[in-house]
Coordinates of N, CA and C in Angstrom, one line a residue:
M135 N 62.3 -191.9 93.5 CA 62.0 -191.5 94.9 C 63.3 -191.2 95.6
S136 N 63.3 -190.0 96.3 CA 64.5 -189.6 97.0 C 64.6 -190.5 98.2
A137 N 65.8 -190.5 98.8 CA 66.1 -191.3 100.0 C 65.2 -190.8 101.2
D138 N 65.0 -189.5 101.3 CA 64.1 -189.0 102.4 C 62.7 -189.5 102.2
K139 N 62.1 -189.4 101.0 CA 60.8 -189.9 100.7 C 60.7 -191.4 100.9
S140 N 61.7 -192.1 100.5 CA 61.7 -193.6 100.7 C 61.7 -193.9 102.2
L141 N 62.5 -193.2 103.0 CA 62.5 -193.5 104.5 C 61.1 -193.1 105.0
L142 N 60.5 -192.0 104.6 CA 59.2 -191.6 105.1 C 58.1 -192.7 104.7
F143 N 58.2 -193.2 103.5 CA 57.3 -194.2 103.0 C 57.4 -195.5 103.9
W144 N 58.6 -196.0 104.1 CA 58.7 -197.2 104.9 C 58.4 -197.0 106.4
T145 N 58.7 -195.8 106.9 CA 58.3 -195.5 108.3 C 56.8 -195.5 108.4
L146 N 56.1 -194.9 107.5 CA 54.6 -194.8 107.5 C 54.0 -196.2 107.3
A147 N 54.6 -197.0 106.5 CA 54.2 -198.4 106.2 C 54.2 -199.2 107.6
A148 N 55.3 -199.0 108.3 CA 55.5 -199.7 109.6 C 54.4 -199.2 110.6
V149 N 54.1 -197.9 110.6 CA 53.1 -197.3 111.5 C 51.8 -197.9 111.1
I150 N 51.4 -198.0 109.9 CA 50.1 -198.5 109.5 C 50.0 -200.0 109.9
F151 N 51.1 -200.7 109.7 CA 51.1 -202.1 110.2 C 50.9 -202.2 111.7
M152 N 51.6 -201.4 112.5 CA 51.5 -201.4 113.9 C 50.1 -200.9 114.4
A153 N 49.6 -199.9 113.7 CA 48.3 -199.3 114.1 C 47.2 -200.4 113.8
G154 N 47.4 -201.1 112.8 CA 46.4 -202.2 112.5 C 46.5 -203.3 113.6
Y155 N 47.7 -203.6 114.1 CA 47.8 -204.5 115.2 C 47.2 -203.9 116.4
Q156 N 47.4 -202.6 116.7 CA 46.9 -202.0 117.9 C 45.3 -202.0 117.8
V157 N 44.8 -201.8 116.6 CA 43.3 -201.8 116.5 C 42.8 -203.2 116.9
S158 N 43.4 -204.2 116.4 CA 42.9 -205.6 116.7 C 43.1 -205.9 118.2
E159 N 44.1 -205.4 118.8 CA 44.4 -205.6 120.2 C 43.3 -204.8 121.1
A160 N 43.1 -203.6 120.6 CA 42.1 -202.8 121.4 C 40.7 -203.4 121.3
H161 N 40.4 -204.0 120.2 CA 39.0 -204.6 120.1 C 38.9 -205.8 121.0
D162 N 40.1 -206.5 121.2 CA 40.1 -207.7 122.1 C 39.9 -207.4 123.6
A163 N 40.5 -206.2 124.0 CA 40.5 -205.8 125.4 C 39.9 -204.5 125.5
S164 N 38.8 -204.2 126.0 CA 38.0 -203.0 126.0 C 38.8 -201.7 126.3
S165 N 39.8 -201.5 125.6 CA 40.6 -200.3 125.6 C 40.3 -199.2 126.7
S166 N 41.0 -199.4 127.8 CA 40.9 -198.4 128.9 C 42.2 -197.6 128.9
S167 N 43.1 -197.8 127.9 CA 44.4 -197.1 127.9 C 44.3 -195.7 127.5
A168 N 45.4 -195.0 127.5 CA 45.5 -193.6 127.1 C 45.1 -193.4 125.6
A169 N 45.1 -194.5 124.8 CA 44.8 -194.4 123.4 C 43.4 -193.9 123.2
G170 N 42.5 -194.0 124.1 CA 41.2 -193.5 124.0 C 41.0 -192.0 124.4
N171 N 42.1 -191.4 124.7 CA 42.0 -190.0 125.3 C 42.3 -188.9 124.3
V172 N 42.3 -189.2 123.0 CA 42.6 -188.1 122.0 C 41.4 -187.2 122.0
A173 N 41.7 -185.9 122.1 CA 40.6 -184.9 122.1 C 40.2 -184.5 120.7
L174 N 39.0 -184.6 120.3 CA 38.5 -184.1 119.1 C 37.4 -183.1 119.4
A175 N 37.4 -182.0 118.6 CA 36.4 -181.0 118.8 C 35.1 -181.6 118.4
S176 N 34.0 -181.0 119.0 CA 32.7 -181.5 118.6 C 32.4 -181.3 117.1
V177 N 32.3 -182.4 116.4 CA 32.1 -182.3 115.0 C 30.8 -182.9 114.6
K178 N 30.0 -182.2 113.9 CA 28.6 -182.6 113.5 C 28.8 -183.4 112.2
A179 N 29.3 -184.6 112.3 CA 29.5 -185.5 111.1 C 28.2 -186.3 110.9
V180 N 28.0 -186.7 109.7 CA 26.9 -187.5 109.3 C 27.5 -188.9 108.9
G181 N 27.2 -189.9 109.7 CA 27.6 -191.3 109.3 C 29.1 -191.5 109.4
E182 N 29.8 -190.8 110.4 CA 31.2 -190.9 110.6 C 31.4 -191.3 112.1
S183 N 32.4 -192.3 112.3 CA 32.8 -192.5 113.7 C 34.4 -192.6 113.6
V184 N 34.9 -192.1 114.8 CA 36.4 -192.0 114.9 C 36.8 -192.8 116.1
E185 N 37.8 -193.7 116.0 CA 38.4 -194.4 117.1 C 39.9 -194.2 117.1
T186 N 40.5 -194.1 118.3 CA 41.9 -194.0 118.4 C 42.5 -195.4 118.3
A187 N 43.4 -195.6 117.3 CA 44.0 -196.9 117.1 C 45.4 -197.0 117.9
F188 N 46.0 -195.8 118.0 CA 47.4 -195.8 118.6 C 47.7 -194.3 119.0
E189 N 48.3 -194.1 120.1 CA 48.8 -192.8 120.5 C 50.0 -193.0 121.4
E190 N 51.1 -192.3 121.1 CA 52.4 -192.5 121.8 C 53.3 -191.3 121.5
A191 N 54.0 -190.9 122.6 CA 55.0 -189.9 122.4 C 56.1 -190.5 121.5
I192 N 56.7 -189.6 120.7 CA 57.8 -190.1 119.8 C 59.1 -189.9 120.6
P193 N 59.7 -190.9 121.1 CA 60.9 -190.8 122.0 C 62.1 -190.0 121.4
N194 N 62.3 -190.2 120.2 CA 63.5 -189.5 119.6 C 63.2 -188.2 119.0
V195 N 61.9 -187.7 119.1 CA 61.5 -186.4 118.7 C 60.8 -185.7 119.8
P196 N 61.6 -185.1 120.8 CA 61.0 -184.5 121.9 C 59.9 -183.5 121.6
G197 N 58.8 -183.5 122.3 CA 57.7 -182.6 122.1 C 56.7 -183.0 121.0
K198 N 56.9 -184.2 120.4 CA 56.0 -184.7 119.4 C 55.4 -186.0 119.8
R199 N 54.2 -186.3 119.3 CA 53.5 -187.6 119.5 C 53.0 -188.1 118.1
L200 N 52.7 -189.3 118.1 CA 52.1 -189.9 116.9 C 50.8 -190.4 117.3
V201 N 49.7 -190.1 116.6 CA 48.4 -190.5 116.9 C 47.8 -191.1 115.6
A202 N 47.3 -192.3 115.7 CA 46.6 -193.0 114.6 C 45.1 -193.1 114.9
L203 N 44.3 -192.5 114.0 CA 42.9 -192.6 114.2 C 42.2 -193.4 113.0
E204 N 41.3 -194.3 113.4 CA 40.6 -195.0 112.4 C 39.3 -194.3 112.2
V205 N 39.0 -193.9 111.0 CA 37.8 -193.1 110.6 C 36.9 -194.0 109.8
L206 N 35.7 -194.3 110.3 CA 34.8 -195.2 109.6 C 33.6 -194.3 109.1
Y207 N 33.4 -194.4 107.8 CA 32.2 -193.8 107.2 C 31.2 -194.8 106.8
A208 N 30.0 -194.6 107.2 CA 28.8 -195.4 106.8 C 28.6 -195.0 105.3
P209 N 27.8 -195.8 104.6 CA 27.5 -195.4 103.2 C 26.9 -194.0 103.2
G210 N 27.5 -193.1 102.3 CA 27.1 -191.7 102.2 C 27.6 -190.9 103.4
G211 N 28.3 -191.4 104.3 CA 28.8 -190.6 105.5 C 29.9 -189.6 105.1
K212 N 30.0 -188.6 105.9 CA 31.0 -187.5 105.6 C 31.3 -186.7 106.9
S213 N 32.4 -186.1 106.8 CA 32.9 -185.1 107.9 C 32.6 -183.7 107.4
P214 N 32.3 -182.8 108.3 CA 32.2 -181.4 107.8 C 33.6 -180.9 107.4
S215 N 33.7 -179.8 106.7 CA 34.9 -179.2 106.3 C 35.6 -178.8 107.7
H216 N 36.9 -179.0 107.7 CA 37.6 -178.9 109.0 C 39.1 -178.6 108.8
R217 N 39.7 -178.2 109.9 CA 41.2 -178.0 110.0 C 41.7 -178.9 111.1
H218 N 43.0 -179.1 111.1 CA 43.6 -179.9 112.2 C 44.5 -179.1 113.0
A219 N 44.9 -179.6 114.2 CA 45.8 -178.9 115.1 C 46.9 -178.2 114.3
P220 N 47.3 -177.0 114.6 CA 48.3 -176.2 113.8 C 49.6 -176.9 113.6
S221 N 50.1 -177.8 114.5 CA 51.4 -178.4 114.3 C 51.3 -179.7 113.6
S222 N 50.1 -180.2 113.3 CA 49.9 -181.6 112.8 C 50.3 -181.7 111.3
F223 N 50.9 -182.8 111.0 CA 51.2 -183.3 109.7 C 50.4 -184.7 109.6
I224 N 49.6 -184.9 108.6 CA 48.7 -186.1 108.6 C 49.0 -186.9 107.3
Y225 N 49.1 -188.2 107.6 CA 49.2 -189.2 106.5 C 47.9 -190.0 106.6
A226 N 47.1 -190.1 105.5 CA 45.9 -190.9 105.5 C 46.0 -192.0 104.5
Y227 N 45.6 -193.2 105.0 CA 45.7 -194.4 104.2 C 44.3 -195.1 104.2
V228 N 43.8 -195.4 103.0 CA 42.5 -196.0 102.9 C 42.6 -197.5 103.1
L229 N 41.8 -197.9 104.2 CA 41.8 -199.4 104.6 C 40.7 -200.2 103.9
S230 N 39.6 -199.5 103.6 CA 38.5 -200.2 102.9 C 37.6 -199.2 102.2
G231 N 36.9 -199.6 101.2 CA 36.0 -198.7 100.4 C 36.7 -197.7 99.6
A232 N 36.1 -196.5 99.5 CA 36.6 -195.4 98.7 C 36.3 -194.1 99.4
I233 N 37.3 -193.3 99.5 CA 37.2 -192.0 100.2 C 37.3 -190.8 99.2
R234 N 36.4 -189.9 99.2 CA 36.5 -188.7 98.4 C 37.1 -187.6 99.3
S235 N 38.2 -187.0 98.9 CA 38.9 -186.0 99.7 C 39.3 -184.8 98.9
Q236 N 39.3 -183.6 99.5 CA 39.8 -182.4 98.9 C 40.5 -181.6 100.0
V237 N 41.8 -181.4 99.8 CA 42.6 -180.7 100.7 C 43.1 -179.4 100.1
D238 N 42.8 -178.2 100.8 CA 43.1 -176.9 100.3 C 42.4 -176.7 98.9
D239 N 43.1 -176.2 97.9 CA 42.5 -175.9 96.6 C 42.8 -177.0 95.6
Q240 N 43.2 -178.1 96.0 CA 43.4 -179.2 95.1 C 42.1 -179.7 94.6
S241 N 42.1 -180.4 93.5 CA 40.8 -180.9 93.0 C 40.4 -182.1 93.8
P242 N 39.0 -182.2 94.1 CA 38.6 -183.4 94.8 C 39.0 -184.7 94.1
R243 N 39.3 -185.7 94.9 CA 39.8 -187.0 94.3 C 39.3 -188.1 95.2
V244 N 39.0 -189.3 94.5 CA 38.6 -190.5 95.2 C 39.8 -191.4 95.4
Y245 N 40.0 -191.8 96.6 CA 41.1 -192.7 97.0 C 40.5 -194.0 97.3
R246 N 41.2 -195.1 96.8 CA 40.6 -196.5 97.0 C 41.6 -197.2 97.9
V247 N 41.2 -198.4 98.3 CA 42.0 -199.3 99.2 C 43.5 -199.3 98.8
G248 N 44.3 -199.0 99.8 CA 45.8 -199.1 99.5 C 46.3 -197.7 99.0
E249 N 45.5 -196.8 98.7 CA 46.0 -195.5 98.3 C 46.0 -194.5 99.5
S250 N 46.8 -193.5 99.3 CA 47.0 -192.6 100.5 C 47.2 -191.1 100.0
F251 N 47.0 -190.2 101.0 CA 47.3 -188.8 100.7 C 47.8 -188.2 102.0
Y252 N 48.2 -187.0 102.0 CA 48.7 -186.3 103.2 C 48.2 -184.9 103.3
E253 N 48.3 -184.4 104.5 CA 47.9 -183.0 104.7 C 49.0 -182.3 105.4
N254 N 49.5 -181.2 104.8 CA 50.6 -180.4 105.5 C 50.0 -179.6 106.6
T255 N 50.9 -179.1 107.5 CA 50.5 -178.3 108.6 C 49.7 -177.1 108.0
G256 N 48.6 -176.7 108.6 CA 47.8 -175.6 108.2 C 46.8 -175.9 107.1
S257 N 46.7 -177.1 106.6 CA 45.8 -177.4 105.5 C 44.4 -177.3 105.9
H258 N 43.6 -177.1 104.9 CA 42.1 -177.0 105.1 C 41.5 -178.2 104.4
H259 N 40.9 -179.1 105.2 CA 40.3 -180.3 104.6 C 38.9 -180.0 104.3
R260 N 38.7 -179.7 103.0 CA 37.4 -179.2 102.6 C 36.3 -180.3 102.4
I261 N 36.8 -181.5 101.9 CA 35.9 -182.6 101.6 C 36.6 -183.9 102.2
S262 N 35.8 -184.6 103.0 CA 36.2 -185.9 103.5 C 35.0 -186.7 103.7
E263 N 34.8 -187.7 102.7 CA 33.5 -188.4 102.7 C 33.7 -189.8 102.1
N264 N 32.7 -190.6 102.3 CA 32.6 -191.9 101.7 C 32.2 -191.6 100.2
A265 N 32.9 -192.2 99.3 CA 32.5 -192.0 97.9 C 31.3 -192.9 97.5
S266 N 30.9 -193.8 98.3 CA 29.8 -194.7 98.0 C 28.6 -194.4 98.9
T267 N 27.5 -194.6 98.3 CA 26.2 -194.5 99.0 C 25.7 -195.9 99.4
T268 N 26.5 -197.0 99.1 CA 26.0 -198.4 99.4 C 27.0 -199.2 100.2
E269 N 28.2 -198.8 100.3 CA 29.3 -199.5 101.0 C 30.0 -198.7 102.0
P270 N 30.4 -199.2 103.2 CA 31.1 -198.4 104.1 C 32.6 -198.2 103.6
A271 N 33.2 -197.2 104.3 CA 34.7 -197.0 103.9 C 35.4 -196.6 105.2
K272 N 36.7 -197.0 105.2 CA 37.5 -196.7 106.4 C 38.9 -196.2 106.0
L273 N 39.4 -195.3 106.8 CA 40.8 -194.8 106.6 C 41.5 -194.7 107.9
L274 N 42.8 -194.8 107.8 CA 43.7 -194.6 109.0 C 44.3 -193.3 108.8
A275 N 44.1 -192.4 109.7 CA 44.7 -191.0 109.7 C 45.8 -191.0 110.7
V276 N 47.1 -190.8 110.3 CA 48.2 -190.8 111.2 C 48.7 -189.4 111.3
F277 N 48.7 -188.9 112.6 CA 49.1 -187.6 112.9 C 50.5 -187.6 113.5
I278 N 51.3 -186.6 113.1 CA 52.5 -186.3 113.9 C 52.2 -184.8 114.4
V279 N 52.1 -184.7 115.7 CA 51.6 -183.4 116.3 C 52.3 -183.1 117.6
D280 N 52.3 -181.8 118.0 CA 52.9 -181.5 119.3 C 52.3 -182.3 120.4
T281 N 53.0 -182.7 121.4 CA 52.6 -183.6 122.4 C 51.3 -183.2 123.1
H282 N 51.2 -181.9 123.4 CA 50.0 -181.5 124.2 C 49.0 -180.7 123.4
E283 N 49.1 -180.7 122.1 CA 48.1 -180.0 121.3 C 46.8 -180.7 121.1
N284 N 45.7 -180.1 121.4 CA 44.4 -180.6 121.2 C 43.5 -179.4 121.0
P285 N 42.4 -179.6 120.4 CA 41.9 -180.8 119.7 C 42.6 -181.0 118.4
L286 N 42.5 -182.3 118.0 CA 43.2 -182.6 116.7 C 42.4 -182.1 115.5
T287 N 41.1 -182.1 115.6 CA 40.2 -181.7 114.5 C 39.2 -180.7 115.0
T288 N 39.1 -179.6 114.2 CA 38.1 -178.5 114.5 C 37.3 -178.2 113.2
P289 N 36.0 -178.4 113.3 CA 35.2 -178.0 112.1 C 35.2 -176.5 111.9
D290 N 34.9 -176.2 110.6 CA 34.9 -174.7 110.2 C 33.7 -174.1 110.9

Protein backbone atom coordinates (compact mmCIF):
# COMPACT_ATOMS: atom_id res chain seq x y z
CA MET A 1 0.00 0.00 0.00
CA SER A 2 1.39 3.38 -0.98
CA ALA A 3 1.96 6.10 1.62
CA ASP A 4 -0.95 8.15 0.19
CA LYS A 5 -3.36 5.20 0.41
CA SER A 6 -2.13 4.36 3.90
CA LEU A 7 -2.75 7.94 5.06
CA LEU A 8 -6.24 7.87 3.48
CA PHE A 9 -6.99 4.54 5.18
CA TRP A 10 -6.01 5.78 8.67
CA THR A 11 -7.81 9.09 8.15
CA LEU A 12 -11.01 7.30 7.19
CA ALA A 13 -10.61 4.88 10.12
CA ALA A 14 -10.48 7.90 12.46
CA VAL A 15 -13.55 9.40 10.75
CA ILE A 16 -15.48 6.16 11.20
CA PHE A 17 -14.50 6.03 14.86
CA MET A 18 -15.54 9.66 15.43
CA ALA A 19 -18.75 9.28 13.44
CA GLY A 20 -19.65 6.28 15.61
CA TYR A 21 -19.05 8.45 18.67
CA GLN A 22 -21.18 11.23 17.17
CA VAL A 23 -24.01 8.76 16.45
CA SER A 24 -24.10 7.61 20.07
CA GLU A 25 -23.96 11.21 21.32
CA ALA A 26 -26.74 12.28 18.93
CA HIS A 27 -28.98 9.48 20.16
CA ASP A 28 -28.41 10.58 23.76
CA ALA A 29 -29.40 14.20 23.10
CA SER A 30 -32.21 14.77 20.59
CA SER A 31 -29.89 16.23 17.94
CA SER A 32 -30.96 19.78 17.25
CA SER A 33 -27.55 20.60 15.81
CA ALA A 34 -26.60 21.39 12.23
CA ALA A 35 -25.81 17.70 11.80
CA GLY A 36 -29.47 17.12 11.01
CA ASN A 37 -29.54 19.64 8.18
CA VAL A 38 -28.01 17.64 5.32
CA ALA A 39 -30.22 17.97 2.24
CA LEU A 40 -31.21 14.79 0.48
CA ALA A 41 -33.36 14.82 -2.63
CA SER A 42 -36.69 13.09 -2.27
CA VAL A 43 -35.80 9.44 -2.69
CA LYS A 44 -38.50 6.79 -2.97
CA ALA A 45 -36.60 4.11 -1.08
CA VAL A 46 -38.12 0.91 0.22
CA GLY A 47 -37.05 -0.01 3.74
CA GLU A 48 -34.27 2.60 3.96
CA SER A 49 -33.66 5.33 6.52
CA VAL A 50 -30.83 7.87 6.53
CA GLU A 51 -29.56 9.86 9.51
CA THR A 52 -26.75 12.37 9.69
CA ALA A 53 -24.04 11.14 12.05
CA PHE A 54 -21.61 14.02 11.54
CA GLU A 55 -21.26 17.16 9.43
CA GLU A 56 -18.43 19.68 9.63
CA ALA A 57 -16.42 22.00 7.42
CA ILE A 58 -12.88 20.71 6.86
CA PRO A 59 -10.76 23.55 8.29
CA ASN A 60 -7.57 22.80 6.35
CA VAL A 61 -9.41 22.27 3.03
CA PRO A 62 -11.28 25.51 2.30
CA GLY A 63 -14.60 25.03 0.53
CA LYS A 64 -14.98 21.37 1.55
CA ARG A 65 -16.99 19.62 4.26
CA LEU A 66 -17.14 16.10 5.60
CA VAL A 67 -20.57 14.51 6.03
CA ALA A 68 -21.12 11.07 7.55
CA LEU A 69 -24.52 9.47 6.97
CA GLU A 70 -25.78 6.33 8.66
CA VAL A 71 -27.89 4.34 6.18
CA LEU A 72 -30.10 1.66 7.70
CA TYR A 73 -31.78 -0.94 5.51
CA ALA A 74 -34.64 -3.06 6.80
CA PRO A 75 -34.62 -6.69 5.64
CA GLY A 76 -35.02 -6.53 1.85
CA GLY A 77 -34.65 -2.73 1.92
CA LYS A 78 -33.02 -0.79 -0.90
CA SER A 79 -32.31 2.61 -2.38
CA PRO A 80 -33.26 3.52 -5.93
CA SER A 81 -30.47 3.91 -8.47
CA HIS A 82 -28.91 7.33 -7.81
CA ARG A 83 -26.05 9.77 -8.18
CA HIS A 84 -24.40 11.99 -5.61
CA ALA A 85 -23.48 15.67 -5.59
CA PRO A 86 -21.01 16.31 -8.46
CA SER A 87 -18.10 17.23 -6.14
CA SER A 88 -18.57 14.32 -3.74
CA PHE A 89 -16.13 11.52 -3.04
CA ILE A 90 -17.76 8.81 -0.89
CA TYR A 91 -16.26 6.15 1.34
CA ALA A 92 -18.79 3.54 2.55
CA TYR A 93 -18.16 1.20 5.50
CA VAL A 94 -20.50 -1.65 6.46
CA LEU A 95 -21.39 -1.43 10.16
CA SER A 96 -23.79 -4.41 10.34
CA GLY A 97 -25.37 -7.00 8.08
CA ALA A 98 -24.51 -7.26 4.39
CA ILE A 99 -24.90 -4.63 1.65
CA ARG A 100 -25.17 -5.39 -2.07
CA SER A 101 -23.72 -2.57 -4.15
CA GLN A 102 -22.94 -1.79 -7.76
CA VAL A 103 -21.13 1.40 -8.73
CA ASP A 104 -20.91 2.35 -12.41
CA ASP A 105 -20.27 -0.72 -14.59
CA GLN A 106 -18.54 -2.77 -11.90
CA SER A 107 -20.05 -6.16 -11.10
CA PRO A 108 -22.52 -6.13 -8.18
CA ARG A 109 -20.83 -7.23 -4.95
CA VAL A 110 -21.92 -8.03 -1.40
CA TYR A 111 -19.97 -6.24 1.35
CA ARG A 112 -20.07 -7.57 4.91
CA VAL A 113 -19.32 -6.05 8.32
CA GLY A 114 -15.94 -4.31 8.30
CA GLU A 115 -15.68 -4.18 4.50
CA SER A 116 -15.76 -0.95 2.53
CA PHE A 117 -16.00 0.55 -0.93
CA TYR A 118 -15.77 4.01 -2.43
CA GLU A 119 -17.47 6.09 -5.11
CA ASN A 120 -15.44 8.54 -7.18
CA THR A 121 -16.90 11.88 -8.21
CA GLY A 122 -19.52 11.45 -10.91
CA SER A 123 -20.20 7.78 -10.11
CA HIS A 124 -23.55 6.16 -10.77
CA HIS A 125 -24.69 4.03 -7.80
CA ARG A 126 -26.84 1.51 -9.63
CA ILE A 127 -27.53 -0.91 -6.74
CA SER A 128 -27.54 -0.19 -3.00
CA GLU A 129 -29.54 -2.66 -0.95
CA ASN A 130 -29.66 -5.04 1.97
CA ALA A 131 -28.38 -8.41 0.77
CA SER A 132 -30.63 -10.15 3.33
CA THR A 133 -34.39 -10.52 3.42
CA THR A 134 -34.33 -11.51 7.12
CA GLU A 135 -31.74 -9.28 8.85
CA PRO A 136 -31.26 -5.47 8.85
CA ALA A 137 -28.05 -3.90 7.50
CA LYS A 138 -26.32 -0.60 8.20
CA LEU A 139 -23.54 1.33 6.50
CA LEU A 140 -21.72 4.56 7.19
CA ALA A 141 -21.35 6.74 4.07
CA VAL A 142 -18.65 9.39 4.47
CA PHE A 143 -18.80 12.23 1.94
CA ILE A 144 -16.12 14.79 1.15
CA VAL A 145 -18.09 17.42 -0.76
CA ASP A 146 -18.12 21.13 -1.60
CA THR A 147 -19.30 23.13 1.41
CA HIS A 148 -22.58 24.39 -0.01
CA GLU A 149 -23.42 21.62 -2.46
CA ASN A 150 -26.83 20.01 -1.98
CA PRO A 151 -28.61 17.70 -2.37
CA LEU A 152 -26.12 14.96 -1.57
CA THR A 153 -28.17 12.23 -3.26
CA THR A 154 -30.47 12.43 -6.30
CA PRO A 155 -32.41 9.44 -7.62
CA ASP A 156 -32.32 8.68 -11.37
